[in-house]
């Protein structure tokens, strides 16, 4: 096995070196550079300040996954798409059914706010289930803001924000997509959208099936998944100043997995989630806009706990009501102000029907001193029924040297409320937990070397008091502290009219604290690399994606906590446009059949008790537009 791994590692590292050389060493001629258009970081984003701005000028560490990348790579769910983003770590159990345990982290923090069209999608006490968000055909782009943003988005925005922007119908069309592959994987999706006068609509339905998988050793991973996704969005233009949108989304599944690592045996369960959203946009005058949103959502996850020695049934049921109202006012050509109110009510049925309330007010001032300097300040006040009152300020100073170079400095504070499970669970809860609070400092630079090569570099330091962590010695949640820092660099290169490439490197260092070893118990790699190459020519569209986790040791006190401390994973998507209506594709995940794990039970049981990830798997499909 070790000899096989060394051979695969040599191939993977060779691929990385070739791709990196293509990104960094390709030297365009002068005539070629003059002909190229700006291609990177020109996407308009809204998540950084709730004000539309080009990504290059956002004064924030922000990444974007656009619809073209989603279509090229045929991501099955949100989790797969996020794996290719620098600064994001996913520690997945590698099994169907672990819907709310994908271990999603930004800059090492699991506290992330997820938005859909700017509306909060989190439920109290739960990680956002990225594996269950399967409506990928409905996504226009995904904006990932890396860095604390509590001054705008409130509790849980310690690590950052993920904002899923859905598509608006542009024409009358239908799209049918069918795919299948090994691991008994099948997927069927149908999309229909239309435009008529002042009305638009979009309907999406998807069925996904999955069976037993195999890891990189060829050992079977018993599992099954049968899921249904359904959604629609209807919009009406009321007049030239206003419009209203109504949307509905649902996800239902039945699943099974074999939990051999921790003795759980065959574990079965169901998921049943849905939400209703209303968004009203009103242009009050030339300088003032108003956005009102209302959301009613339901999350239900049931598990029989398994059939093994440690079987224990459990459930998560949360009903959430949210509304927000925001006004954006362009005071003059240099001043823009944003102010709003948020209200969230979570009824945690699975914790004796506990009801949580959070009321918030926030204000932000964006002031352009001149053509070079921009100061953005913000303040948010939250009144949380468990965590009490919290005020979180933010300050961001940007300096634009030229159209090719800009810098920013940022300081922001955050707080994180303890969850009902952390407080009241009969076995592990601690009613004396305090709310977490702290601050993040950031510095960043964006530089356009020429019209074909763009760089973004960022550094952060995050310190927090009363961080809530599970202590394996006391078997309950306790407060501790946190001292984390890191940096990243990202390069986008257009090599020719047909070929473009990307490279990202991330370094993370989280100091050891009470109850946790360095880098969150060794789950966060010290070094991470993301690489991608796209080739678009004629009827072909090909994308190669590579990612590396380096020096990810787990708990160093445990022998063989993971199968390997460092590894590369490579994926490829190949698309062929048969004609104007039909497109065929093939997607290969984990090309080199790498044996690895992102989660482990070795600390509680014995070495080798890993939740291994799937090995090489191939998906073949076709989409037809009519």
Coordinates of C-alpha atoms in Angstrom, one line a residue:
X1 CA 0.0 0.0 0.0
X2 CA 2.8 2.4 0.8
X3 CA 4.5 1.7 -2.5
X4 CA 1.3 2.3 -4.3
X5 CA 0.8 5.6 -2.4
X6 CA 4.3 6.7 -3.3
X7 CA 3.6 6.1 -7.0
X8 CA 0.4 8.0 -6.9
X9 CA 1.9 10.8 -4.9
X10 CA 4.7 11.1 -7.5
X11 CA 2.1 11.4 -10.3
X12 CA 0.0 13.9 -8.3
X13 CA 3.0 16.1 -7.5
X14 CA 4.2 15.9 -11.1
X15 CA 0.7 17.2 -12.2
X16 CA 0.9 20.0 -9.6
X17 CA 4.4 21.0 -10.8
X18 CA 3.2 21.1 -14.5
X19 CA 0.1 23.1 -13.7
X20 CA 2.0 25.5 -11.4
X21 CA 4.6 26.1 -14.1
X22 CA 1.9 26.8 -16.6
X23 CA 0.4 29.4 -14.3
X24 CA 3.6 31.1 -13.2
X25 CA 6.0 30.8 -16.0
X26 CA 3.9 31.3 -19.1
X27 CA 5.1 34.7 -20.5
X28 CA 2.6 36.3 -23.0
X29 CA 4.0 38.5 -25.8
X30 CA 3.3 42.2 -25.9
X31 CA 0.8 41.9 -28.7
X32 CA -1.0 39.1 -27.0
X33 CA -1.3 41.0 -23.7
X34 CA -2.8 44.0 -25.5
X35 CA -5.5 41.9 -27.2
X36 CA -6.7 40.3 -23.9
X37 CA -9.6 41.6 -21.9
X38 CA -9.6 41.7 -18.1
X39 CA -10.8 38.3 -17.1
X40 CA -10.3 37.8 -13.3
X41 CA -11.8 39.5 -10.2
X42 CA -14.1 41.7 -12.4
X43 CA -17.2 39.9 -11.1
X44 CA -19.6 42.2 -9.3
X45 CA -20.1 41.0 -5.7
X46 CA -22.5 42.1 -2.9
X47 CA -21.5 40.1 0.1
X48 CA -18.6 42.1 1.4
X49 CA -20.6 45.3 2.2
X50 CA -24.1 44.6 0.9
X51 CA -23.3 47.2 -1.8
X52 CA -22.5 46.0 -5.4
X53 CA -18.8 46.4 -6.2
X54 CA -16.2 44.7 -8.4
X55 CA -14.5 41.8 -6.7
X56 CA -11.1 43.4 -7.4
X57 CA -12.2 46.5 -5.5
X58 CA -14.1 44.9 -2.6
X59 CA -11.4 45.4 0.0
X60 CA -12.0 41.9 1.3
X61 CA -10.8 38.3 0.9
X62 CA -13.6 37.1 -1.4
X63 CA -13.9 34.2 -3.8
X64 CA -16.5 33.5 -6.4
X65 CA -17.8 30.3 -8.0
X66 CA -19.7 31.2 -11.2
X67 CA -22.3 29.3 -13.0
X68 CA -19.8 28.4 -15.8
X69 CA -17.6 26.5 -13.3
X70 CA -20.6 24.8 -11.8
X71 CA -21.8 23.6 -15.2
X72 CA -18.3 22.5 -16.2
X73 CA -17.6 20.5 -13.1
X74 CA -21.1 19.1 -12.6
X75 CA -20.9 19.5 -8.8
X76 CA -23.6 17.2 -7.2
X77 CA -24.1 19.6 -4.2
X78 CA -22.8 22.7 -2.6
X79 CA -20.1 20.8 -0.6
X80 CA -18.4 19.6 -3.8
X81 CA -18.2 23.2 -5.2
X82 CA -16.7 24.6 -2.0
X83 CA -13.9 22.1 -1.9
X84 CA -12.1 24.0 -4.7
X85 CA -12.1 27.3 -2.8
X86 CA -8.8 28.4 -1.0
X87 CA -9.4 28.9 2.7
X88 CA -12.2 26.4 3.0
X89 CA -11.8 23.1 4.8
X90 CA -14.3 20.3 4.8
X91 CA -14.0 17.4 7.2
X92 CA -16.5 15.0 5.8
X93 CA -17.4 11.6 7.2
X94 CA -17.5 10.3 3.6
X95 CA -20.9 8.7 4.1
X96 CA -24.4 9.4 2.9
X97 CA -26.6 10.5 5.8
X98 CA -24.1 12.7 7.6
X99 CA -26.0 15.7 6.2
X100 CA -25.3 18.1 9.0
X101 CA -21.8 17.0 9.7
X102 CA -19.8 18.1 6.7
X103 CA -17.3 20.0 9.0
X104 CA -17.4 23.2 6.9
X105 CA -14.8 25.8 8.0
X106 CA -13.5 29.1 6.7
X107 CA -10.0 30.1 8.0
X108 CA -10.3 27.3 10.5
X109 CA -13.6 28.5 12.0
X110 CA -16.8 26.4 11.8
X111 CA -18.9 29.5 12.6
X112 CA -20.2 30.6 9.2
X113 CA -23.3 32.4 8.0
X114 CA -24.9 31.0 4.9
X115 CA -27.2 33.1 2.8
X116 CA -29.5 32.4 -0.2
X117 CA -30.1 35.5 -2.2
X118 CA -29.0 37.5 0.8
X119 CA -31.4 35.8 3.2
X120 CA -30.0 33.9 6.2
X121 CA -30.3 30.1 5.8
X122 CA -28.8 28.9 9.1
X123 CA -30.8 27.1 11.8
X124 CA -30.0 27.5 15.5
X125 CA -27.3 25.1 16.7
X126 CA -26.7 23.4 13.3
X127 CA -23.9 23.5 10.8
X128 CA -25.3 24.3 7.3
X129 CA -25.9 21.0 5.6
X130 CA -23.9 21.7 2.4
X131 CA -24.3 18.1 1.2
X132 CA -28.1 18.5 1.0
X133 CA -28.0 21.7 -1.1
X134 CA -28.4 20.0 -4.5
X135 CA -30.1 22.6 -6.5
X136 CA -26.9 23.5 -8.3
X137 CA -28.6 24.2 -11.7
X138 CA -30.4 27.1 -10.1
X139 CA -27.2 28.9 -9.0
X140 CA -25.9 32.0 -10.7
X141 CA -22.8 32.3 -8.5
X142 CA -21.6 31.6 -5.0
X143 CA -19.7 34.4 -3.1
X144 CA -17.4 33.3 -0.3
X145 CA -16.4 36.0 2.1
X146 CA -13.4 34.9 4.2
X147 CA -13.1 36.9 7.4
X148 CA -15.3 38.0 10.3
X149 CA -18.5 39.8 9.3
X150 CA -20.6 40.0 12.5
X151 CA -21.0 43.8 12.1
X152 CA -23.2 43.1 9.1
X153 CA -24.4 39.5 9.5
X154 CA -24.5 39.0 13.3
X155 CA -23.7 35.9 15.3
X156 CA -21.9 33.0 13.7
X157 CA -20.2 35.1 11.0
X158 CA -16.8 34.6 12.8
X159 CA -15.2 32.6 10.0
X160 CA -17.0 34.3 7.1
X161 CA -20.1 34.2 4.9
X162 CA -21.3 32.1 2.0
X163 CA -23.9 33.8 -0.2
X164 CA -25.7 31.7 -2.8
X165 CA -27.1 33.9 -5.6
X166 CA -29.8 32.1 -7.6
X167 CA -30.5 32.7 -11.3
X168 CA -33.2 34.9 -12.7
X169 CA -35.1 33.5 -15.7
X170 CA -34.1 35.2 -19.0
X171 CA -36.0 33.2 -21.6
X172 CA -38.5 30.4 -22.1
X173 CA -36.7 27.1 -21.9
X174 CA -36.5 23.6 -20.4
X175 CA -33.4 21.6 -19.5
X176 CA -33.4 17.8 -18.9
X177 CA -30.2 16.3 -17.3
X178 CA -29.5 12.7 -16.7
X179 CA -26.3 11.1 -15.3
X180 CA -25.1 7.9 -13.8
X181 CA -21.9 6.2 -12.7
X182 CA -20.3 3.8 -10.3
X183 CA -21.3 3.5 -6.6
X184 CA -24.8 3.0 -8.1
X185 CA -25.0 6.7 -8.6
X186 CA -28.0 8.1 -10.6
X187 CA -29.2 11.7 -11.0
X188 CA -32.3 13.1 -12.9
X189 CA -33.1 16.8 -13.0
X190 CA -35.6 18.9 -14.8
X191 CA -35.7 22.7 -15.1
X192 CA -38.4 24.8 -16.7
X193 CA -38.4 28.6 -16.8
X194 CA -40.2 31.3 -18.6
X195 CA -40.8 35.1 -19.0
X196 CA -44.1 36.6 -19.8
X197 CA -44.8 40.4 -19.6
X198 CA -43.9 41.4 -16.0
X199 CA -43.8 37.8 -14.7
X200 CA -40.9 35.3 -14.6
X201 CA -40.8 31.8 -13.1
X202 CA -38.4 28.9 -12.6
X203 CA -39.2 25.3 -11.5
X204 CA -36.5 22.7 -10.6
X205 CA -36.9 19.1 -9.7
X206 CA -34.1 16.6 -9.0
X207 CA -33.8 12.9 -8.0
X208 CA -30.5 11.6 -6.7
X209 CA -29.6 8.0 -5.9
X210 CA -26.4 6.6 -4.4
X211 CA -25.3 3.1 -3.3
X212 CA -22.3 1.4 -1.7
X213 CA -19.0 3.2 -2.4
X214 CA -15.4 2.0 -2.3
X215 CA -12.4 3.8 -0.8
X216 CA -9.0 4.0 -2.3
X217 CA -8.1 0.5 -0.9
X218 CA -11.0 -1.0 -2.7
X219 CA -12.9 -1.7 0.6
X220 CA -16.6 -1.3 0.4
X221 CA -18.3 1.6 2.2
X222 CA -21.9 0.4 2.8
X223 CA -24.3 3.3 2.3
X224 CA -27.4 4.4 0.4
X225 CA -29.1 7.6 -0.4
X226 CA -32.5 8.4 -2.1
X227 CA -33.2 12.1 -2.2
X228 CA -35.6 14.5 -3.9
X229 CA -35.1 18.2 -4.4
X230 CA -37.9 20.5 -5.5
X231 CA -37.9 24.3 -5.9
X232 CA -39.6 27.2 -7.7
X233 CA -39.3 30.9 -7.9
X234 CA -41.9 33.4 -9.2
X235 CA -41.2 37.1 -9.6
X236 CA -43.5 40.0 -10.6
X237 CA -42.4 43.4 -11.7
X238 CA -45.0 45.6 -10.0
X239 CA -43.9 48.9 -11.6
X240 CA -40.7 50.6 -12.6
X241 CA -39.7 51.1 -9.0
X242 CA -40.6 47.7 -7.4
X243 CA -40.8 44.0 -7.8
X244 CA -41.6 41.0 -5.6
X245 CA -40.2 37.4 -5.5
X246 CA -41.7 34.3 -4.0
X247 CA -39.6 31.1 -3.7
X248 CA -40.0 27.6 -2.2
X249 CA -37.3 24.9 -1.8
X250 CA -37.5 21.4 -0.3
X251 CA -35.2 18.5 0.3
X252 CA -36.3 15.0 1.4
X253 CA -34.1 11.9 1.7
X254 CA -33.8 8.4 3.1
X255 CA -30.3 7.2 3.9
X256 CA -28.2 4.5 5.4
X257 CA -24.6 4.1 6.3
X258 CA -22.4 1.6 8.1
X259 CA -20.6 3.2 11.0
X260 CA -17.9 0.7 11.6
X261 CA -15.4 3.3 12.9
X262 CA -17.2 3.9 16.1
X263 CA -19.2 0.7 16.5
X264 CA -22.6 2.2 15.4
X265 CA -23.4 -0.6 12.9
X266 CA -26.0 0.1 10.2
X267 CA -27.5 3.5 10.8
X268 CA -30.7 4.7 9.0
X269 CA -32.6 7.9 8.9
X270 CA -34.5 10.6 7.0
X271 CA -34.2 14.3 6.3
X272 CA -37.1 16.6 5.6
X273 CA -36.3 20.3 5.0
X274 CA -38.3 23.1 3.3
X275 CA -38.4 26.9 3.3
X276 CA -40.6 29.7 1.9
X277 CA -39.1 33.1 1.0
X278 CA -40.5 36.4 0.0
X279 CA -38.3 39.3 -1.1
X280 CA -39.6 42.8 -2.0
X281 CA -37.4 45.4 -3.7
X282 CA -38.4 49.0 -3.8
X283 CA -36.6 51.9 -5.5
X284 CA -37.8 54.8 -3.3
X285 CA -36.0 57.4 -5.4
X286 CA -32.8 57.8 -7.4
X287 CA -30.6 57.5 -4.3
X288 CA -32.6 55.2 -2.0
X289 CA -33.5 51.6 -2.2
X290 CA -35.4 49.3 0.2
X291 CA -35.2 45.5 0.5
X292 CA -37.6 43.6 2.7
X293 CA -37.4 39.8 3.1
X294 CA -39.4 37.2 5.0
X295 CA -38.5 33.5 5.4
X296 CA -40.2 30.5 7.1
X297 CA -38.1 27.3 7.2
X298 CA -38.2 23.9 8.7
X299 CA -35.4 21.4 9.3
X300 CA -35.9 17.8 10.4
X301 CA -33.3 15.2 10.7
X302 CA -34.0 11.8 12.3
X303 CA -31.6 8.9 12.9
X304 CA -32.2 5.6 14.5
X305 CA -28.7 5.7 16.0
X306 CA -27.5 2.5 14.5
X307 CA -27.6 -1.2 15.3
X308 CA -24.2 -1.5 17.0
X309 CA -23.0 -1.6 20.6
X310 CA -23.1 2.2 20.9
X311 CA -26.5 2.8 19.1
X312 CA -28.3 5.9 20.3
X313 CA -31.3 7.4 18.4
X314 CA -31.2 11.2 17.9
X315 CA -33.0 14.0 16.1
X316 CA -32.7 17.6 15.1
X317 CA -35.9 19.5 14.5
X318 CA -35.8 23.3 14.1
X319 CA -38.4 25.7 12.8
X320 CA -37.1 29.2 11.9
X321 CA -38.8 32.4 11.2
X322 CA -36.7 35.4 9.9
X323 CA -37.5 38.8 8.5
X324 CA -35.2 41.7 7.6
X325 CA -35.6 45.2 6.3
X326 CA -32.7 47.2 4.8
X327 CA -32.4 50.7 3.3
X328 CA -29.4 51.7 1.2
X329 CA -29.0 55.5 0.7
X330 CA -26.5 57.1 -1.6
X331 CA -26.0 60.4 0.3
X332 CA -23.8 61.9 -2.4
X333 CA -21.3 60.8 -5.0
X334 CA -18.8 59.8 -2.2
X335 CA -21.1 58.6 0.6
X336 CA -23.3 55.5 0.8
X337 CA -25.1 54.4 3.9
X338 CA -26.8 51.0 4.7
X339 CA -29.1 50.5 7.7
X340 CA -31.3 47.6 8.6
X341 CA -33.1 45.5 11.1
X342 CA -33.1 41.7 11.5
X343 CA -35.3 39.4 13.5
X344 CA -34.9 35.6 13.9
X345 CA -36.9 33.2 15.9
X346 CA -35.8 29.5 16.2
X347 CA -38.1 26.9 17.8
X348 CA -35.8 24.0 18.6
X349 CA -38.3 21.2 18.9
X350 CA -35.6 18.6 19.6
X351 CA -34.5 20.5 22.7
X352 CA -37.8 20.4 24.6
X353 CA -39.4 23.0 22.3
X354 CA -36.9 25.8 23.3
X355 CA -37.5 29.1 21.5
X356 CA -34.6 31.5 20.8
X357 CA -35.1 35.1 19.6
X358 CA -32.5 37.5 18.2
X359 CA -33.3 41.1 17.4
X360 CA -30.7 43.3 15.7
X361 CA -30.0 46.8 14.3
X362 CA -27.1 47.6 12.1
X363 CA -25.7 50.6 10.2
X364 CA -22.8 51.0 7.7
X365 CA -21.1 54.0 6.2
X366 CA -19.0 53.8 3.1
X367 CA -17.1 57.0 2.4
X368 CA -14.8 57.6 -0.6
X369 CA -12.4 60.3 0.5
X370 CA -11.2 60.7 -3.1
X371 CA -10.3 58.4 -6.0
X372 CA -7.8 56.5 -3.9
X373 CA -9.1 56.2 -0.3
X374 CA -12.2 54.5 1.0
X375 CA -13.3 54.1 4.6
X376 CA -16.1 51.7 5.6
X377 CA -17.3 51.6 9.1
X378 CA -20.1 49.5 10.6
X379 CA -21.8 48.8 13.9
X380 CA -24.4 46.1 14.8
X381 CA -26.4 45.6 18.0
X382 CA -27.8 42.2 18.8
X383 CA -30.2 41.2 21.5
X384 CA -30.1 37.4 21.9
X385 CA -32.4 35.6 24.3
X386 CA -29.5 33.3 25.4
X387 CA -26.3 35.3 24.8
X388 CA -27.6 38.7 26.0
X389 CA -26.7 42.0 24.3
X390 CA -23.8 42.3 22.0
X391 CA -22.3 45.2 20.0
X392 CA -19.9 44.4 17.1
X393 CA -18.0 47.2 15.3
X394 CA -16.1 47.0 12.0
X395 CA -13.6 49.3 10.3
X396 CA -12.1 48.8 6.8
X397 CA -9.7 51.2 5.1
X398 CA -8.9 50.7 1.4
X399 CA -6.2 52.5 -0.7
X400 CA -6.2 52.3 -4.4
X401 CA -2.8 53.1 -5.8
X402 CA -3.9 52.7 -9.4
X403 CA -6.3 50.7 -11.5
X404 CA -3.9 47.8 -11.2
X405 CA -3.2 47.8 -7.4
X406 CA -5.1 48.3 -4.2
X407 CA -4.6 47.5 -0.5
X408 CA -6.9 47.2 2.5
X409 CA -6.7 47.1 6.3
X410 CA -9.6 45.7 8.3
X411 CA -10.6 45.3 12.0
X412 CA -13.8 43.6 13.0
X413 CA -15.3 42.1 16.1
X414 CA -17.6 39.1 16.4
X415 CA -19.6 37.1 18.9
X416 CA -21.0 33.5 18.8
X417 CA -23.9 32.4 20.9
X418 CA -23.8 28.9 22.5
X419 CA -26.2 26.5 20.9
X420 CA -29.1 24.7 22.7
X421 CA -27.2 21.4 22.4
X422 CA -24.1 22.9 23.9
X423 CA -26.0 24.3 26.8
X424 CA -28.7 21.7 27.6
X425 CA -27.7 18.3 26.3
X426 CA -28.1 15.8 29.1
X427 CA -24.8 14.1 28.6
X428 CA -22.5 16.9 27.3
X429 CA -24.2 20.2 27.9
X430 CA -22.9 23.0 30.1
X431 CA -25.4 25.6 31.3
X432 CA -22.5 27.8 32.5
X433 CA -21.2 28.4 29.0
X434 CA -20.5 32.0 28.0
X435 CA -21.0 33.6 24.5
X436 CA -17.8 33.6 22.5
X437 CA -16.4 37.0 21.5
X438 CA -13.2 38.2 19.8
X439 CA -11.8 40.2 16.9
X440 CA -10.1 39.7 13.5
X441 CA -7.5 41.8 11.9
X442 CA -6.8 41.6 8.1
X443 CA -4.5 43.0 5.5
X444 CA -4.8 42.4 1.8
X445 CA -3.6 43.4 -1.6
X446 CA -4.9 42.9 -5.1
X447 CA -2.6 43.4 -8.1
X448 CA -3.0 43.1 -11.8
X449 CA 0.4 42.4 -13.3
X450 CA -1.1 42.7 -16.8
X451 CA -4.4 41.9 -18.5
X452 CA -3.7 38.2 -18.2
X453 CA -2.3 37.7 -14.7
X454 CA -4.0 38.8 -11.5
X455 CA -2.9 38.2 -7.9
X456 CA -4.8 38.5 -4.6
X457 CA -3.0 38.0 -1.2
X458 CA -4.4 38.2 2.3
X459 CA -3.2 37.8 5.9
X460 CA -5.4 37.5 9.0
X461 CA -5.1 37.2 12.8
X462 CA -8.0 36.1 14.9
X463 CA -8.2 36.1 18.7
X464 CA -11.2 35.0 20.8
X465 CA -12.3 34.5 24.4
X466 CA -14.7 31.9 25.6
X467 CA -14.5 29.8 22.5
X468 CA -16.9 26.8 22.9
X469 CA -15.2 23.4 22.4
X470 CA -15.9 19.9 23.4
X471 CA -13.5 18.7 26.0
X472 CA -12.8 14.9 25.7
X473 CA -11.5 14.8 29.3
X474 CA -14.6 16.2 30.9
X475 CA -16.9 14.9 28.2
X476 CA -18.7 18.2 28.0
X477 CA -18.5 21.6 26.3
X478 CA -16.3 24.2 28.0
X479 CA -15.1 27.7 27.2
X480 CA -11.5 28.2 26.1
X481 CA -9.5 30.8 24.1
X482 CA -8.3 30.9 20.5
X483 CA -5.3 32.4 18.7
X484 CA -5.3 31.8 15.0
X485 CA -3.5 33.4 12.1
X486 CA -2.8 32.6 8.5
X487 CA -2.4 33.9 5.0
X488 CA -3.2 33.0 1.4
X489 CA -2.2 34.0 -2.1
X490 CA -4.2 33.4 -5.2
X491 CA -3.2 33.7 -8.9
X492 CA -5.4 33.8 -12.0
X493 CA -3.7 33.4 -15.3
X494 CA -5.1 33.6 -18.9
X495 CA -2.6 31.6 -20.9
X496 CA -4.4 31.9 -24.3
X497 CA -7.8 32.4 -25.7
X498 CA -8.6 28.7 -24.9
X499 CA -6.6 28.1 -21.7
X500 CA -6.8 29.7 -18.3
X501 CA -5.4 28.6 -14.9
X502 CA -5.7 29.2 -11.2
X503 CA -3.5 28.6 -8.2
X504 CA -4.1 29.2 -4.5
X505 CA -2.0 28.5 -1.4
X506 CA -3.3 28.8 2.2
X507 CA -1.4 28.7 5.4
X508 CA -3.2 28.3 8.7
X509 CA -1.8 28.2 12.3
X510 CA -4.2 27.8 15.2
X511 CA -2.4 27.6 18.6
X512 CA -3.1 24.9 21.0
X513 CA -5.7 25.7 23.6
X514 CA -7.4 24.1 26.5
X515 CA -9.2 21.0 25.2
X516 CA -7.8 21.2 21.6
X517 CA -4.4 20.6 20.0
X518 CA -3.0 22.8 17.3
X519 CA -5.1 23.5 14.2
X520 CA -8.4 22.4 15.8
X521 CA -7.1 19.1 17.0
X522 CA -5.1 18.6 13.8
X523 CA -8.1 18.6 11.5
X524 CA -7.1 21.9 9.7
X525 CA -4.0 21.4 7.4
X526 CA -1.2 23.8 8.0
X527 CA -0.8 24.1 4.2
X528 CA -3.4 23.8 1.5
X529 CA -3.1 24.2 -2.3
X530 CA -5.8 24.6 -4.9
X531 CA -5.0 24.4 -8.6
X532 CA -7.2 24.5 -11.7
X533 CA -6.8 24.6 -15.4
X534 CA -9.6 25.2 -17.9
X535 CA -9.6 24.5 -21.6
X536 CA -12.4 25.8 -23.8
X537 CA -12.1 25.3 -27.6
X538 CA -14.8 24.6 -30.1
X539 CA -17.2 22.1 -28.8
X540 CA -15.0 21.0 -25.9
X541 CA -15.0 22.5 -22.3
X542 CA -12.5 20.7 -20.0
X543 CA -11.6 21.6 -16.4
X544 CA -9.0 19.9 -14.2
X545 CA -9.1 20.7 -10.4
X546 CA -6.5 19.7 -7.9
X547 CA -6.3 20.2 -4.1
X548 CA -3.8 19.3 -1.5
X549 CA -3.9 19.0 2.3
X550 CA -0.4 19.1 3.7
X551 CA 0.7 18.5 7.3
X552 CA -2.8 17.5 8.5
X553 CA -1.8 15.2 11.4
X554 CA -4.8 15.0 13.5
X555 CA -4.1 14.4 17.2
X556 CA -0.4 13.8 17.5
X557 CA -0.9 11.8 20.7
X558 CA -2.8 9.2 18.6
X559 CA -1.0 6.8 16.3
X560 CA -2.2 6.8 12.7
X561 CA -5.0 9.3 13.4
X562 CA -5.4 9.6 9.6
X563 CA -4.3 7.2 6.9
X564 CA -1.9 9.9 5.6
X565 CA -0.9 13.4 6.8
X566 CA -0.6 14.9 3.3
X567 CA -2.3 14.1 0.1
X568 CA -3.4 15.4 -3.3
X569 CA -6.9 14.8 -4.9
X570 CA -7.5 15.5 -8.6
X571 CA -10.8 15.7 -10.5
X572 CA -11.6 16.4 -14.1
X573 CA -14.8 17.4 -16.0
X574 CA -15.0 17.0 -19.8
X575 CA -17.9 18.5 -21.7
X576 CA -18.8 18.1 -25.4
X577 CA -21.4 20.2 -27.1
X578 CA -23.2 17.8 -29.5
X579 CA -25.3 20.6 -30.9
X580 CA -27.1 23.7 -29.8
X581 CA -29.5 21.7 -27.7
X582 CA -27.5 18.7 -26.4
X583 CA -24.3 18.4 -24.3
X584 CA -22.6 15.2 -23.1
X585 CA -20.2 15.1 -20.2
X586 CA -17.9 12.8 -18.1
X587 CA -16.7 13.7 -14.6
X588 CA -14.0 11.7 -12.8
X589 CA -13.5 12.4 -9.1
X590 CA -10.3 11.3 -7.3
X591 CA -8.6 10.4 -10.5
X592 CA -5.6 8.6 -8.8
X593 CA -7.9 6.6 -6.5
X594 CA -6.2 8.1 -3.4
X595 CA -6.9 6.4 -0.1
X596 CA -7.5 9.1 2.5
X597 CA -9.9 10.2 5.3
X598 CA -11.1 13.6 6.5
X599 CA -12.6 12.3 9.8
X600 CA -11.4 9.8 12.3
X601 CA -12.5 7.9 15.4
X602 CA -9.0 6.8 16.2
X603 CA -8.8 9.0 19.4
X604 CA -11.8 7.3 21.0
X605 CA -11.2 3.8 19.7
X606 CA -8.1 2.3 18.0
X607 CA -5.8 3.3 15.1
X608 CA -7.3 2.5 11.8
X609 CA -10.9 3.6 12.7
X610 CA -11.2 6.1 9.9
X611 CA -14.2 7.4 8.1
X612 CA -12.5 6.9 4.7
X613 CA -13.5 9.0 1.6
X614 CA -14.7 7.5 -1.7
X615 CA -12.0 6.4 -4.2
X616 CA -12.0 7.1 -7.9
X617 CA -15.6 7.4 -9.3
X618 CA -16.8 8.2 -12.8
X619 CA -20.0 10.0 -13.8
X620 CA -21.3 10.1 -17.3
X621 CA -24.3 12.1 -18.4
X622 CA -26.1 14.3 -20.9
X623 CA -28.2 17.5 -20.8
X624 CA -30.8 18.5 -23.4
X625 CA -32.2 22.1 -23.7
X626 CA -35.5 22.7 -25.5

